[in-house]
Coordinates of C-alpha atoms in Angstrom, one line a residue:
M975 CA 67.4 101.1 130.9
K976 CA 66.0 104.2 131.7
A977 CA 66.1 103.4 135.9
W978 CA 70.1 103.5 135.4
E979 CA 69.5 107.1 133.3
D980 CA 67.9 108.4 135.5
L981 CA 69.6 107.8 138.2
V982 CA 73.2 108.8 136.7
G983 CA 70.8 111.7 135.8
T984 CA 70.4 113.0 139.7
A985 CA 74.2 111.8 140.8
L986 CA 74.9 114.1 138.1
L987 CA 72.8 117.1 139.3
G988 CA 73.4 116.7 142.5
T989 CA 70.6 116.0 145.5
R990 CA 71.0 119.6 145.7
R991 CA 69.1 120.4 142.7
R992 CA 67.2 117.3 142.3
T993 CA 65.8 113.8 144.1
L994 CA 65.7 110.7 143.2
D995 CA 62.4 109.5 141.0
L996 CA 62.0 106.6 143.2
A997 CA 58.2 105.3 141.0
A998 CA 60.8 104.7 137.6
Q999 CA 63.1 102.4 139.0
P1000 CA 62.0 98.6 140.2
A1001 CA 59.7 97.7 142.5
A1002 CA 63.3 95.8 144.5
V1003 CA 65.1 99.4 144.6
Q1004 CA 62.3 101.0 145.8
E1005 CA 61.7 98.6 148.8
L1006 CA 65.8 99.0 149.5
A1007 CA 65.9 102.6 149.2
A1008 CA 62.0 104.0 150.8
D1009 CA 63.5 104.1 154.2
R1010 CA 66.4 106.6 153.7
A1011 CA 65.2 109.9 154.7
D1012 CA 68.4 111.7 153.3
P1013 CA 68.2 112.3 149.5
A1014 CA 72.1 111.2 149.2
E1015 CA 71.6 108.2 151.4
Q1016 CA 68.3 107.5 149.2
L1017 CA 70.2 107.4 146.3
L1018 CA 73.5 105.6 146.9
A1019 CA 71.4 102.8 148.3
A1020 CA 69.3 102.7 144.9
A1021 CA 72.5 103.1 142.8
A1022 CA 74.1 100.2 145.6
A1023 CA 70.8 98.0 144.3
L1024 CA 70.4 98.1 140.7
T1025 CA 73.6 98.3 140.2
T1026 CA 73.7 94.8 141.3
Y1027 CA 70.9 94.2 140.5
R1028 CA 71.9 94.9 136.7
R1029 CA 74.9 92.0 137.5
A1030 CA 72.8 89.6 138.8
G1031 CA 71.7 88.0 134.6
R1032 CA 68.9 87.7 133.6
R1033 CA 66.5 84.8 132.8
P1034 CA 67.7 83.3 129.7
L1035 CA 65.7 84.0 126.6
H1036 CA 63.6 81.3 124.0
D1037 CA 63.5 80.6 121.0
V1038 CA 66.5 81.7 120.0
R1039 CA 67.3 81.7 116.2
P1040 CA 71.5 82.1 115.6
L1041 CA 72.6 85.0 113.4
P1042 CA 73.2 84.7 109.5
V1043 CA 76.7 84.3 108.7
A1044 CA 78.2 86.4 106.1
A1045 CA 78.2 85.6 102.5
P1046 CA 82.0 83.6 101.6
D1047 CA 84.9 86.4 100.2
E1048 CA 87.0 84.0 98.4
R1049 CA 89.8 87.6 98.2
P1050 CA 93.2 86.4 99.3
F1051 CA 94.0 88.1 103.0
V1052 CA 96.8 90.3 102.7
P1053 CA 100.1 89.7 102.9
P1054 CA 101.9 88.7 106.1
L1055 CA 104.3 91.5 105.8
A1056 CA 101.2 94.2 104.4
R1057 CA 98.7 92.4 107.9
E1058 CA 101.9 93.4 110.5
R1059 CA 102.1 96.8 109.3
L1060 CA 98.1 97.0 108.9
A1061 CA 98.8 96.7 113.1
R1062 CA 101.5 99.2 113.5
L1063 CA 99.6 101.9 111.3
L1064 CA 96.1 100.9 114.8
A1065 CA 98.7 101.4 117.3
A1066 CA 99.9 104.1 116.4
S1067 CA 97.1 105.9 115.5
H1068 CA 97.7 107.8 112.0
P1069 CA 94.8 108.6 109.7
D1070 CA 96.6 110.2 106.5
L1071 CA 98.6 107.1 106.2
L1072 CA 96.0 104.3 107.3
L1073 CA 93.6 106.3 104.7
E1074 CA 96.5 105.6 102.1
W1075 CA 97.1 102.2 102.8
L1076 CA 93.0 101.2 102.6
G1077 CA 93.7 102.9 99.2
I1078 CA 96.1 100.9 98.0
V1079 CA 94.3 97.2 98.6
A1080 CA 91.0 98.7 97.6
G1081 CA 92.9 99.1 94.2
T1082 CA 94.2 95.1 95.0
A1083 CA 92.6 91.9 94.7
Y1084 CA 93.4 91.7 99.2
R1085 CA 90.8 91.8 101.5
I1086 CA 92.1 92.6 105.2
P1087 CA 91.8 90.1 108.0
P1088 CA 88.1 90.3 110.0
E1089 CA 89.3 90.3 113.1
T1090 CA 90.9 94.2 112.5
L1091 CA 87.8 95.0 110.8
P1092 CA 86.0 96.9 113.9
L1093 CA 88.9 99.2 114.4
L1094 CA 88.9 100.2 111.1
A1095 CA 85.3 100.2 111.1
E1096 CA 85.9 102.5 114.5
A1097 CA 87.7 104.9 113.3
A1098 CA 85.7 105.7 109.5
R1099 CA 83.2 106.6 112.0
T1100 CA 85.2 109.4 113.3
K1101 CA 87.3 109.7 109.5
A1102 CA 84.5 110.0 106.7
A1103 CA 87.3 109.6 104.6
L1104 CA 87.7 106.2 105.2
R1105 CA 85.2 104.9 104.8
G1106 CA 85.0 104.8 100.7
P1107 CA 88.2 102.5 101.1
L1108 CA 87.6 100.4 103.6
V1109 CA 84.0 99.1 102.4
A1110 CA 85.9 98.1 99.5
V1111 CA 88.5 96.1 101.3
A1112 CA 86.4 94.5 103.7
G1113 CA 83.2 92.7 101.5
P1114 CA 80.8 91.2 102.7
V1115 CA 82.3 90.6 106.8
G1116 CA 81.9 94.4 106.9
A1117 CA 78.7 94.3 105.7
W1118 CA 77.7 91.5 108.2
L1119 CA 78.7 94.0 111.2
G1120 CA 77.4 97.2 109.4
Q1121 CA 73.7 95.6 109.4
R1122 CA 75.0 94.9 113.2
N1123 CA 75.7 98.3 114.6
P1124 CA 74.1 101.0 113.5
D1125 CA 76.9 103.6 114.3
W1126 CA 79.0 101.0 111.6
A1127 CA 75.9 101.2 109.2
F1128 CA 78.0 102.8 106.2
L1129 CA 79.5 99.1 105.9
S1130 CA 76.4 98.2 104.7
A1131 CA 75.0 100.4 102.5
P1132 CA 73.3 99.7 99.7
P1133 CA 75.3 99.1 96.5
E1134 CA 75.9 102.4 94.7
E1135 CA 74.9 101.4 91.3
S1136 CA 71.8 100.6 92.4
G1137 CA 68.9 103.3 91.7
D1138 CA 67.5 103.8 95.6
V1139 CA 70.9 105.1 96.9
W1140 CA 70.3 108.5 95.0
Q1141 CA 67.1 108.6 97.3
Y1142 CA 67.4 107.0 100.5
G1143 CA 72.0 106.9 100.7
S1144 CA 73.5 109.4 102.8
L1145 CA 75.5 112.3 101.7
A1146 CA 78.8 110.4 100.7
Q1147 CA 77.1 108.1 98.8
R1148 CA 75.1 109.7 97.1
R1149 CA 78.0 112.0 96.0
R1150 CA 79.7 109.0 94.6
W1151 CA 76.6 107.9 93.1
L1152 CA 76.1 111.5 91.6
A1153 CA 80.3 111.3 89.9
T1154 CA 79.6 108.2 88.7
K1155 CA 76.3 108.5 86.9
L1156 CA 78.1 111.9 86.0
A1157 CA 80.9 109.4 84.1
E1158 CA 78.8 107.3 83.2
D1159 CA 75.7 108.2 82.1
P1160 CA 75.8 111.7 82.1
E1161 CA 72.0 113.0 80.6
A1162 CA 70.6 110.0 83.9
A1163 CA 72.8 111.8 86.4
R1164 CA 71.5 115.2 85.9
D1165 CA 68.4 113.9 84.8
A1166 CA 68.5 113.1 88.6
L1167 CA 69.9 116.2 90.5
T1168 CA 68.2 118.7 88.7
T1169 CA 64.6 116.4 90.0
S1170 CA 65.6 116.6 93.2
W1171 CA 67.7 120.0 93.8
K1172 CA 64.9 122.2 95.3
S1173 CA 63.8 119.6 97.9
E1174 CA 67.6 119.5 99.0
P1175 CA 69.1 121.8 102.0
A1176 CA 71.4 125.0 101.1
D1177 CA 74.8 122.9 102.3
V1178 CA 73.7 119.3 100.3
R1179 CA 73.3 121.7 96.9
A1180 CA 76.6 123.4 97.3
D1181 CA 78.1 119.9 97.6
F1182 CA 76.8 118.1 94.4
L1183 CA 77.6 121.2 92.4
G1184 CA 81.5 120.9 93.6
V1185 CA 80.6 117.5 91.8
L1186 CA 79.3 118.7 88.7
A1187 CA 82.6 121.1 89.1
G1188 CA 84.4 118.0 87.2
H1189 CA 81.5 117.0 84.5
V1190 CA 80.5 120.3 83.5
R1191 CA 79.1 121.2 80.3
A1192 CA 78.6 123.4 77.5
A1193 CA 74.7 122.1 78.0
D1194 CA 74.4 122.9 81.8
E1195 CA 74.2 126.6 81.4
E1196 CA 70.7 127.1 81.8
F1197 CA 71.0 125.0 85.1
L1198 CA 73.4 127.4 86.4
E1199 CA 72.0 130.3 85.6
A1200 CA 69.3 129.1 87.5
A1201 CA 71.3 128.2 90.3
L1202 CA 72.9 132.6 90.4
T1203 CA 69.9 133.0 92.7
D1204 CA 69.8 130.9 94.9
R1205 CA 69.1 131.9 98.4
A1206 CA 72.3 130.5 99.7
A1207 CA 75.7 132.1 98.6
A1208 CA 77.3 129.5 99.0
V1209 CA 75.6 127.9 95.5
R1210 CA 75.9 131.0 94.2
E1211 CA 79.6 131.4 94.3
Q1212 CA 80.0 127.9 93.9
A1213 CA 77.4 128.3 90.1
A1214 CA 79.3 131.6 89.3
D1215 CA 83.2 129.6 89.6
L1216 CA 81.4 126.7 87.3
L1217 CA 80.1 129.3 84.7
G1218 CA 83.1 130.3 84.8
R1219 CA 84.7 127.0 83.4
L1220 CA 82.8 127.6 80.6
P1221 CA 84.1 129.5 77.4
G1222 CA 81.0 132.0 75.4
T1223 CA 78.5 131.5 78.0
R1224 CA 75.6 134.3 78.3
Y1225 CA 76.7 134.7 81.7
G1226 CA 80.4 135.5 81.2
Q1227 CA 79.4 137.4 78.4
G1228 CA 77.3 140.3 80.2
M1229 CA 79.9 140.2 83.4
A1230 CA 82.0 141.8 80.0
E1231 CA 79.9 144.3 79.7
R1232 CA 79.7 145.4 82.5
L1233 CA 83.1 145.6 82.9
R1234 CA 84.1 147.6 80.3
P1235 CA 83.1 151.1 80.6
L1236 CA 85.1 150.5 84.3
V1237 CA 88.4 149.5 82.4
R1238 CA 90.2 152.4 80.6
R1239 CA 93.6 152.0 80.3
R1240 CA 96.0 155.2 80.0
G1241 CA 99.8 155.5 79.2
R1242 CA 100.9 152.4 81.9
V1243 CA 98.1 152.9 83.8
L1244 CA 95.0 151.0 84.4
E1245 CA 92.2 153.4 85.7
I1246 CA 89.2 151.6 87.2
S1247 CA 86.1 152.6 88.6
I1248 CA 84.4 151.6 91.1
P1249 CA 81.0 150.3 90.2
Q1250 CA 78.2 152.7 91.9
G1251 CA 74.5 152.6 92.0
E1252 CA 74.7 148.5 93.2
R1253 CA 73.3 147.2 95.5
G1254 CA 76.2 146.1 98.7
D1255 CA 80.1 147.0 98.6
G1256 CA 81.0 148.6 94.8
T1257 CA 84.7 146.6 95.7
V1258 CA 82.8 144.0 95.7
R1259 CA 81.2 144.2 93.1
L1260 CA 84.5 145.0 91.0
R1261 CA 86.0 141.7 92.4
T1262 CA 82.2 139.6 90.7
L1263 CA 83.0 141.2 87.2
V1264 CA 86.6 141.0 86.8
A1265 CA 86.0 137.6 88.5
A1266 CA 83.7 136.6 86.2
A1267 CA 84.0 138.3 83.0
P1268 CA 86.5 136.0 80.1
L1269 CA 90.6 136.8 81.1
A1270 CA 90.4 137.7 76.7
F1271 CA 88.4 141.3 77.7
W1272 CA 91.9 142.0 78.7
S1273 CA 93.4 141.4 75.4
E1274 CA 91.3 144.9 74.9
F1275 CA 94.8 146.8 76.8
G1276 CA 97.7 144.4 76.0
P1277 CA 98.6 140.5 76.7
P1278 CA 98.7 139.3 80.2
A1279 CA 102.3 140.2 81.1
E1280 CA 101.7 143.7 80.2
V1281 CA 98.7 144.2 81.8
V1282 CA 98.7 142.8 85.2
R1283 CA 102.6 144.7 85.5
M1284 CA 100.5 148.3 84.9
T1285 CA 100.0 151.0 87.4
V1286 CA 96.5 150.6 88.8
E1287 CA 94.5 153.6 89.7
G1288 CA 91.1 154.2 91.1
C1289 CA 90.8 150.9 93.3
P1290 CA 93.7 149.5 94.9
P1291 CA 96.1 147.2 93.1
G1292 CA 95.4 143.5 95.2
V1293 CA 91.7 143.8 94.1
L1294 CA 92.8 143.7 90.3
R1295 CA 95.2 140.7 91.2
D1296 CA 93.3 138.9 93.3
S1297 CA 90.5 138.2 91.6
W1298 CA 92.0 138.1 87.8
A1299 CA 93.7 134.6 89.7
T1300 CA 89.8 133.6 90.5
A1301 CA 89.6 134.3 86.5
A1302 CA 92.3 132.0 85.6
L1303 CA 91.1 129.2 88.3
R1304 CA 87.4 129.5 87.3
Q1305 CA 88.6 129.5 83.4
H1306 CA 92.0 126.8 84.1
D1307 CA 94.2 129.5 81.8
A1308 CA 98.0 128.9 82.4
T1309 CA 99.6 131.8 80.5
W1310 CA 97.4 134.1 83.2
A1311 CA 98.4 132.3 86.0
Q1312 CA 101.6 132.0 84.6
T1313 CA 101.9 135.7 85.0
L1314 CA 100.3 135.4 88.2
I1315 CA 102.4 134.3 89.5
G1316 CA 105.8 135.6 87.7
A1317 CA 104.3 139.5 89.3
D1318 CA 104.2 138.4 92.5
P1319 CA 105.6 134.9 93.3
G1320 CA 105.0 135.2 97.1
G1321 CA 101.5 136.0 97.2
R1322 CA 98.7 134.4 98.7
T1323 CA 97.5 133.2 95.2
T1324 CA 100.4 131.7 94.1
P1325 CA 99.5 127.8 95.5
P1326 CA 96.1 127.6 93.9
L1327 CA 97.5 129.1 90.4
L1328 CA 100.7 126.6 90.3
G1329 CA 97.8 124.0 90.3
V1330 CA 96.5 125.6 86.8
L1331 CA 99.7 124.9 85.4
S1332 CA 101.0 122.0 83.7
P1333 CA 102.7 119.0 85.8
A1334 CA 106.1 120.6 83.7
S1335 CA 106.0 123.8 84.3
Q1336 CA 104.4 123.6 87.7
A1337 CA 107.5 122.0 89.0
A1338 CA 109.6 124.2 86.8
T1339 CA 108.6 127.4 88.1
V1340 CA 108.1 125.9 91.7
G1341 CA 112.1 125.1 90.7
H1342 CA 112.3 129.4 90.2
L1343 CA 110.8 130.4 92.8
V1344 CA 112.9 128.1 95.2
G1345 CA 115.5 130.7 94.7
R1346 CA 113.5 134.2 94.1
L1347 CA 112.2 133.5 98.0
P1348 CA 113.7 132.7 101.2
V1349 CA 113.6 129.3 102.6
E1350 CA 110.8 130.5 105.3
S1351 CA 108.3 131.8 102.2
F1352 CA 108.6 128.9 100.3
A1353 CA 108.1 126.9 103.2
R1354 CA 105.2 129.0 104.3
L1355 CA 104.5 127.3 100.4
V1356 CA 104.7 123.9 100.4
H1357 CA 101.5 124.0 103.0
E1358 CA 99.7 125.3 100.2
L1359 CA 100.3 123.2 97.5
P1360 CA 97.2 121.9 95.3
R1361 CA 96.9 117.9 95.9
P1362 CA 97.8 115.4 94.4
W1363 CA 100.6 116.6 93.4
T1364 CA 102.5 115.6 90.5
K1365 CA 105.6 113.3 89.8
E1366 CA 107.7 116.2 88.3
L1367 CA 106.4 118.7 91.4
G1368 CA 106.9 115.9 94.3
T1369 CA 110.8 115.5 93.0
A1370 CA 111.7 118.7 92.4
L1371 CA 110.2 119.7 96.3
L1372 CA 112.6 116.8 97.5
D1373 CA 115.3 117.3 96.1
W1374 CA 114.6 121.2 97.6
I1375 CA 114.2 119.1 101.1
A1376 CA 117.1 117.1 100.3
R1377 CA 119.4 120.2 100.6
Q1378 CA 118.1 122.6 103.1
D1379 CA 119.5 123.1 107.0
D1380 CA 118.4 122.4 110.2
H1381 CA 115.0 125.5 110.2
R1382 CA 111.9 125.1 112.0
L1383 CA 110.0 125.7 109.4
V1384 CA 111.8 124.1 106.3
S1385 CA 111.0 120.8 109.4
H1386 CA 107.6 122.3 109.1
A1387 CA 107.1 121.6 105.4
A1388 CA 109.1 118.3 105.8
V1389 CA 106.0 116.7 107.4
V1390 CA 103.9 117.6 104.6
I1391 CA 106.3 116.9 102.0
A1392 CA 106.7 113.1 103.7
R1393 CA 103.4 112.6 103.4
A1394 CA 102.4 114.1 100.0
V1395 CA 104.1 113.0 97.4
P1396 CA 103.5 110.8 94.7
P1397 CA 104.2 107.1 95.1
E1398 CA 105.9 107.3 92.1
C1399 CA 108.5 109.4 94.0
L1400 CA 108.3 106.7 96.6
L1401 CA 111.0 104.4 94.6
R1402 CA 113.6 105.3 93.3
H1403 CA 114.3 108.6 95.3
P1404 CA 117.8 108.8 97.6
L1405 CA 115.4 110.4 100.9
A1406 CA 112.5 107.1 100.2
T1407 CA 115.1 104.4 99.9
T1408 CA 118.3 104.7 102.4
R1409 CA 117.6 105.6 106.4
L1410 CA 119.8 107.8 108.1
T1411 CA 121.6 107.0 111.2
M1412 CA 120.8 109.1 114.6
D1413 CA 123.4 111.7 114.5
A1414 CA 120.9 113.2 111.6
G1415 CA 118.5 116.0 112.9
P1416 CA 115.8 114.6 113.8
W1417 CA 113.0 115.9 111.3
R1418 CA 115.5 114.2 108.9
R1419 CA 115.5 111.4 110.2
A1420 CA 111.6 111.7 110.3
L1421 CA 111.3 113.1 106.9
T1422 CA 113.0 109.6 105.8
E1423 CA 111.3 106.7 107.9
T1424 CA 108.5 108.1 106.7
L1425 CA 108.6 108.5 103.1
N1426 CA 110.7 104.7 103.2
F1427 CA 107.6 103.6 105.1
R1428 CA 105.3 104.5 102.8
R1429 CA 107.8 103.1 99.3
E1430 CA 107.3 99.8 101.5
M1431 CA 103.3 100.2 101.5
Y1432 CA 103.0 99.5 98.3
E1433 CA 106.3 97.3 97.7
E1434 CA 104.2 94.5 100.4
L1435 CA 101.0 94.9 98.5
A1436 CA 102.4 94.7 95.3

């Protein structure tokens, strides 16, 4: 209602800066406010009259047709205990645990009570990660609500298997459609991506390359090479990252050839020359070359364990190690990842490099780091470990936290561990199956309470 918006805007700005436009008010309000000489009194009189006017009701509507009912949903409701837990989650405002709970339900044949949908939809409106699992568990009632509230329109999304989603869907819907098509019909997915590529905004192009990352193959080389010349730096970086994951690409071989004259071994020393005559900072260019070249290039100078421990001259050693780490992540090279972790266990590249290792090696390496790093350093590392965690890693971290004394950083790590360990760790580990007494430290009680809470979520929906 423009009359009300104009009145509120005048009140917020003050009558010294803006006078009320009586012409925008209903005729009855104009008559009552027009005889006030003072603008402030005029505003107050109009506000009083318009407020009463708004509260007085309206004439009944004619030819009103009832709203259509939602389509039937034959799925049973979640069990009573799970329903009570949902109420606790909504009251406590724990979006990460709520997301996990919805994900569990989405993997079952249950649906959620319709009276909880408005609160869940409002939570998903501000936290997009909740939308996918919520749509799955809300069913036809959720779609009915989404059609009647624009803020919850994500609940009434068209079926993601329809072709219209790619053209008209939201970014989240298009991402899911692309991921599904890349797995089920790769050619159709790539055709859709290349057809719309030039018309997509830069951030969307980068986002779609992130989706392609899980399905990249040798046939994508030409498409990714074209993306290396994109206007947006984020797209170029993503394209370089994906090309680095493909063995034997022209891009990687070209980078190795450009790197070869810049590297020389002299005994236990690696002599590195900074690229000259290149556009931009030579050190930045060196990082790009090392990160993009196949790690097999360095076999000319020795095995990884030997090369990594050589003295570096000509450039900061950290530049070379960081670039090796980037290459190991792109090429998913476990040997190089293990070597780099061993050479600098407390380095900032250690957490992502752990994600390259197999589950068994990852857990063993973390167990080794416990003995090499101070408690404070290891506690910080826990925050940065790539997720999702494997059962082996989760068990190793639960074993570690169970042995720790009270410490501020340990208590912070406990919060992460309680939320991130996979469900397989919750069924047997003592921390997730026992409850501590009140004489235990606050962070210990919080740790076991969260673990037990999560375990019970899975048991109630099993």
